[in-house]
Amino acid sequence: GQQPAQADQRAQRRRRNPGQPLAMATAEERRADKERREQEMREQNKAFRSTLKRTGSRSEMSLTPDVERARKEVAARSAKDKEAREAMLRAQNRELSDKVRTTPVRSDMKLTPEQEAARRAVAEKAAEEKRRKEMELAAHRMSLQDMVESTPMRTEVKLSEETEARRKRLGLA
């Protein structure tokens, strides 16, 4: 189960210090190993960077100049259409708000005197009906209130003397 690189490093240490145990690498050896690993990483990074520089992005590679030009035209047309639609909506909103601001109420509905009289009669009839209903409800409420006040309270439960005293103190008895 050892990795080849680790086995190789241990073998190198044994050759350098044959008498020293494997786990007891000196500080100098550890620094040298660290520097060697960092150098390897720098070389790998350099190789990766050069590969990245040579390779274009996939989207650039897959688009022909014609396709790219067509995409740009469609995007420009779409932006222009969107702006035109928004301008049209702004103009409509401006027209409607001006119309609402300047139009007097019901200017397009000029009522004849007969229609005005009929409307007034209906409104008066509805108001009278509402007043009549409110008076009936008030009379009904008064009769219910009279009934409640005139009916003696009947209770089957005998209250304790404490509760009776408390009720008298609060003015409930």
mmCIF file of C-alpha atoms in Angstrom:
data_model
loop_
_atom_site.group_PDB
_atom_site.id
_atom_site.type_symbol
_atom_site.label_atom_id
_atom_site.label_comp_id
_atom_site.label_asym_id
_atom_site.label_seq_id
_atom_site.Cartn_x
_atom_site.Cartn_y
_atom_site.Cartn_z
ATOM 1 C CA GLY A 1 0.000 0.000 0.000
ATOM 2 C CA GLN A 2 2.818 2.611 -0.147
ATOM 3 C CA GLN A 3 2.746 5.159 -2.907
ATOM 4 C CA PRO A 4 5.800 5.009 -5.213
ATOM 5 C CA ALA A 5 6.843 8.616 -4.517
ATOM 6 C CA GLN A 6 6.884 8.052 -0.748
ATOM 7 C CA ALA A 7 8.848 4.826 -1.090
ATOM 8 C CA ASP A 8 11.360 6.625 -3.320
ATOM 9 C CA GLN A 9 11.783 9.432 -0.767
ATOM 10 C CA ARG A 10 12.415 6.950 2.051
ATOM 11 C CA ALA A 11 14.966 5.125 -0.015
ATOM 12 C CA GLN A 12 16.783 8.397 -0.732
ATOM 13 C CA ARG A 13 16.853 9.227 2.991
ATOM 14 C CA ARG A 14 18.333 5.829 3.823
ATOM 15 C CA ARG A 15 21.087 6.341 1.262
ATOM 16 C CA ARG A 16 21.885 9.787 2.661
ATOM 17 C CA ASN A 17 21.841 8.682 6.320
ATOM 18 C CA PRO A 18 22.002 4.912 6.474
ATOM 19 C CA GLY A 19 22.298 4.794 10.273
ATOM 20 C CA GLN A 20 19.461 7.162 11.068
ATOM 21 C CA PRO A 21 15.903 5.832 11.541
ATOM 22 C CA LEU A 22 13.466 6.692 8.783
ATOM 23 C CA ALA A 23 11.122 8.763 10.987
ATOM 24 C CA MET A 24 13.951 10.963 12.263
ATOM 25 C CA ALA A 25 14.522 13.157 9.218
ATOM 26 C CA THR A 26 16.548 16.240 10.037
ATOM 27 C CA ALA A 27 15.190 19.751 9.749
ATOM 28 C CA GLU A 28 17.475 20.310 6.772
ATOM 29 C CA GLU A 29 16.042 17.273 4.994
ATOM 30 C CA ARG A 30 12.474 18.406 5.715
ATOM 31 C CA ARG A 31 13.237 21.871 4.314
ATOM 32 C CA ALA A 32 14.835 20.308 1.233
ATOM 33 C CA ASP A 33 11.808 18.021 0.735
ATOM 34 C CA LYS A 34 9.436 20.967 1.119
ATOM 35 C CA GLU A 35 11.430 23.049 -1.380
ATOM 36 C CA ARG A 36 11.480 20.144 -3.846
ATOM 37 C CA ARG A 37 7.678 19.681 -3.556
ATOM 38 C CA GLU A 38 7.094 23.412 -4.023
ATOM 39 C CA GLN A 39 9.358 23.392 -7.104
ATOM 40 C CA GLU A 40 7.394 20.474 -8.571
ATOM 41 C CA MET A 41 4.125 22.378 -7.966
ATOM 42 C CA ARG A 42 5.537 25.501 -9.633
ATOM 43 C CA GLU A 43 6.502 23.434 -12.688
ATOM 44 C CA GLN A 44 3.065 21.816 -12.825
ATOM 45 C CA ASN A 45 1.370 25.215 -12.533
ATOM 46 C CA LYS A 46 3.573 26.568 -15.313
ATOM 47 C CA ALA A 47 2.581 23.646 -17.535
ATOM 48 C CA PHE A 48 -1.114 24.162 -16.737
ATOM 49 C CA ARG A 49 -0.894 27.890 -17.502
ATOM 50 C CA SER A 50 0.717 27.274 -20.863
ATOM 51 C CA THR A 51 -1.982 24.703 -21.695
ATOM 52 C CA LEU A 52 -4.670 27.237 -20.746
ATOM 53 C CA LYS A 53 -3.062 29.906 -22.936
ATOM 54 C CA ARG A 54 -2.954 27.567 -25.936
ATOM 55 C CA THR A 55 -6.552 26.354 -25.497
ATOM 56 C CA GLY A 56 -9.406 28.731 -26.234
ATOM 57 C CA SER A 57 -12.686 28.551 -24.372
ATOM 58 C CA ARG A 58 -15.162 26.014 -25.703
ATOM 59 C CA SER A 59 -17.762 28.639 -26.599
ATOM 60 C CA GLU A 60 -15.257 30.520 -28.772
ATOM 61 C CA MET A 61 -14.164 27.312 -30.472
ATOM 62 C CA SER A 62 -17.712 26.150 -31.241
ATOM 63 C CA LEU A 63 -18.946 29.435 -32.733
ATOM 64 C CA THR A 64 -18.134 30.239 -36.296
ATOM 65 C CA PRO A 65 -17.857 33.922 -37.166
ATOM 66 C CA ASP A 66 -21.220 33.728 -38.976
ATOM 67 C CA VAL A 67 -22.962 32.206 -35.955
ATOM 68 C CA GLU A 68 -21.408 34.752 -33.610
ATOM 69 C CA ARG A 69 -22.448 37.636 -35.885
ATOM 70 C CA ALA A 70 -26.006 36.236 -36.124
ATOM 71 C CA ARG A 71 -26.197 35.960 -32.327
ATOM 72 C CA LYS A 72 -25.105 39.556 -31.903
ATOM 73 C CA GLU A 73 -27.675 40.734 -34.470
ATOM 74 C CA VAL A 74 -30.476 38.847 -32.710
ATOM 75 C CA ALA A 75 -29.425 40.297 -29.333
ATOM 76 C CA ALA A 76 -29.315 43.834 -30.773
ATOM 77 C CA ARG A 77 -32.725 43.411 -32.457
ATOM 78 C CA SER A 78 -34.204 42.032 -29.244
ATOM 79 C CA ALA A 79 -32.857 44.965 -27.225
ATOM 80 C CA LYS A 80 -34.209 47.431 -29.803
ATOM 81 C CA ASP A 81 -37.658 45.741 -29.791
ATOM 82 C CA LYS A 82 -37.754 45.777 -26.000
ATOM 83 C CA GLU A 83 -36.869 49.476 -25.877
ATOM 84 C CA ALA A 84 -39.522 50.262 -28.525
ATOM 85 C CA ARG A 85 -42.178 48.335 -26.586
ATOM 86 C CA GLU A 86 -41.254 50.123 -23.345
ATOM 87 C CA ALA A 87 -41.353 53.515 -25.115
ATOM 88 C CA MET A 88 -44.826 52.693 -26.508
ATOM 89 C CA LEU A 89 -46.067 51.708 -23.035
ATOM 90 C CA ARG A 90 -44.631 54.891 -21.516
ATOM 91 C CA ALA A 91 -46.404 56.969 -24.171
ATOM 92 C CA GLN A 92 -49.714 55.159 -23.549
ATOM 93 C CA ASN A 93 -49.356 55.653 -19.807
ATOM 94 C CA ARG A 94 -48.640 59.343 -20.324
ATOM 95 C CA GLU A 95 -51.707 59.717 -22.579
ATOM 96 C CA LEU A 96 -53.991 57.919 -20.155
ATOM 97 C CA SER A 97 -52.756 59.819 -17.117
ATOM 98 C CA ASP A 98 -53.213 63.119 -18.992
ATOM 99 C CA LYS A 99 -56.719 62.045 -19.993
ATOM 100 C CA VAL A 100 -57.612 61.108 -16.423
ATOM 101 C CA ARG A 101 -56.212 64.379 -15.098
ATOM 102 C CA THR A 102 -58.021 66.623 -17.595
ATOM 103 C CA THR A 103 -61.350 64.806 -17.989
ATOM 104 C CA PRO A 104 -64.105 66.080 -15.698
ATOM 105 C CA VAL A 105 -66.117 63.415 -13.952
ATOM 106 C CA ARG A 106 -68.875 61.927 -16.159
ATOM 107 C CA SER A 107 -68.304 64.408 -18.945
ATOM 108 C CA ASP A 108 -69.122 61.717 -21.477
ATOM 109 C CA MET A 109 -72.382 60.838 -19.646
ATOM 110 C CA LYS A 110 -74.560 63.925 -19.849
ATOM 111 C CA LEU A 111 -77.834 63.002 -18.152
ATOM 112 C CA THR A 112 -81.173 64.365 -19.242
ATOM 113 C CA PRO A 113 -83.339 66.125 -16.618
ATOM 114 C CA GLU A 114 -85.674 63.094 -16.554
ATOM 115 C CA GLN A 115 -82.738 60.748 -15.876
ATOM 116 C CA GLU A 116 -81.458 63.077 -13.130
ATOM 117 C CA ALA A 117 -84.903 63.146 -11.499
ATOM 118 C CA ALA A 118 -85.188 59.361 -11.679
ATOM 119 C CA ARG A 119 -81.739 58.922 -10.125
ATOM 120 C CA ARG A 120 -82.597 61.382 -7.343
ATOM 121 C CA ALA A 121 -85.900 59.564 -6.646
ATOM 122 C CA VAL A 122 -84.173 56.184 -6.427
ATOM 123 C CA ALA A 123 -81.502 57.596 -4.108
ATOM 124 C CA GLU A 124 -84.136 59.208 -1.847
ATOM 125 C CA LYS A 125 -86.157 55.983 -1.755
ATOM 126 C CA ALA A 126 -83.038 53.969 -0.789
ATOM 127 C CA ALA A 127 -82.151 56.485 1.949
ATOM 128 C CA GLU A 128 -85.725 56.371 3.340
ATOM 129 C CA GLU A 129 -85.664 52.554 3.308
ATOM 130 C CA LYS A 130 -82.362 52.588 5.182
ATOM 131 C CA ARG A 131 -83.702 55.031 7.824
ATOM 132 C CA ARG A 132 -86.848 52.882 8.271
ATOM 133 C CA LYS A 133 -84.771 49.717 8.757
ATOM 134 C CA GLU A 134 -82.494 51.441 11.286
ATOM 135 C CA MET A 135 -85.546 52.642 13.259
ATOM 136 C CA GLU A 136 -87.015 49.102 13.283
ATOM 137 C CA LEU A 137 -83.713 47.704 14.546
ATOM 138 C CA ALA A 138 -83.493 50.375 17.245
ATOM 139 C CA ALA A 139 -87.072 49.592 18.383
ATOM 140 C CA HIS A 140 -86.284 45.865 18.453
ATOM 141 C CA ARG A 141 -83.131 46.498 20.497
ATOM 142 C CA MET A 142 -85.110 48.623 22.966
ATOM 143 C CA SER A 143 -87.736 45.900 23.397
ATOM 144 C CA LEU A 144 -85.015 43.321 24.018
ATOM 145 C CA GLN A 145 -83.332 45.625 26.533
ATOM 146 C CA ASP A 146 -86.661 46.170 28.348
ATOM 147 C CA MET A 147 -87.229 42.403 28.441
ATOM 148 C CA VAL A 148 -83.773 41.799 29.924
ATOM 149 C CA GLU A 149 -84.226 44.517 32.536
ATOM 150 C CA SER A 150 -87.718 43.397 33.549
ATOM 151 C CA THR A 151 -86.888 39.689 33.825
ATOM 152 C CA PRO A 152 -85.757 38.770 37.327
ATOM 153 C CA MET A 153 -82.548 36.818 37.512
ATOM 154 C CA ARG A 154 -83.199 33.206 38.327
ATOM 155 C CA THR A 155 -80.354 31.168 39.634
ATOM 156 C CA GLU A 156 -80.436 27.698 41.068
ATOM 157 C CA VAL A 157 -76.975 28.074 42.547
ATOM 158 C CA LYS A 158 -76.707 29.609 45.984
ATOM 159 C CA LEU A 159 -73.815 32.077 46.070
ATOM 160 C CA SER A 160 -71.483 32.041 49.020
ATOM 161 C CA GLU A 161 -71.592 34.898 51.496
ATOM 162 C CA GLU A 162 -68.177 36.064 50.250
ATOM 163 C CA THR A 163 -69.387 36.224 46.632
ATOM 164 C CA GLU A 164 -72.589 38.020 47.678
ATOM 165 C CA ALA A 165 -70.561 40.601 49.630
ATOM 166 C CA ARG A 166 -68.233 41.105 46.657
ATOM 167 C CA ARG A 167 -71.199 41.597 44.304
ATOM 168 C CA LYS A 168 -72.726 44.174 46.638
ATOM 169 C CA ARG A 169 -69.389 46.002 46.895
ATOM 170 C CA LEU A 170 -69.132 46.116 43.068
ATOM 171 C CA GLY A 171 -72.755 47.238 42.712
ATOM 172 C CA LEU A 172 -73.898 44.073 40.925
ATOM 173 C CA ALA A 173 -76.494 42.975 43.495
#
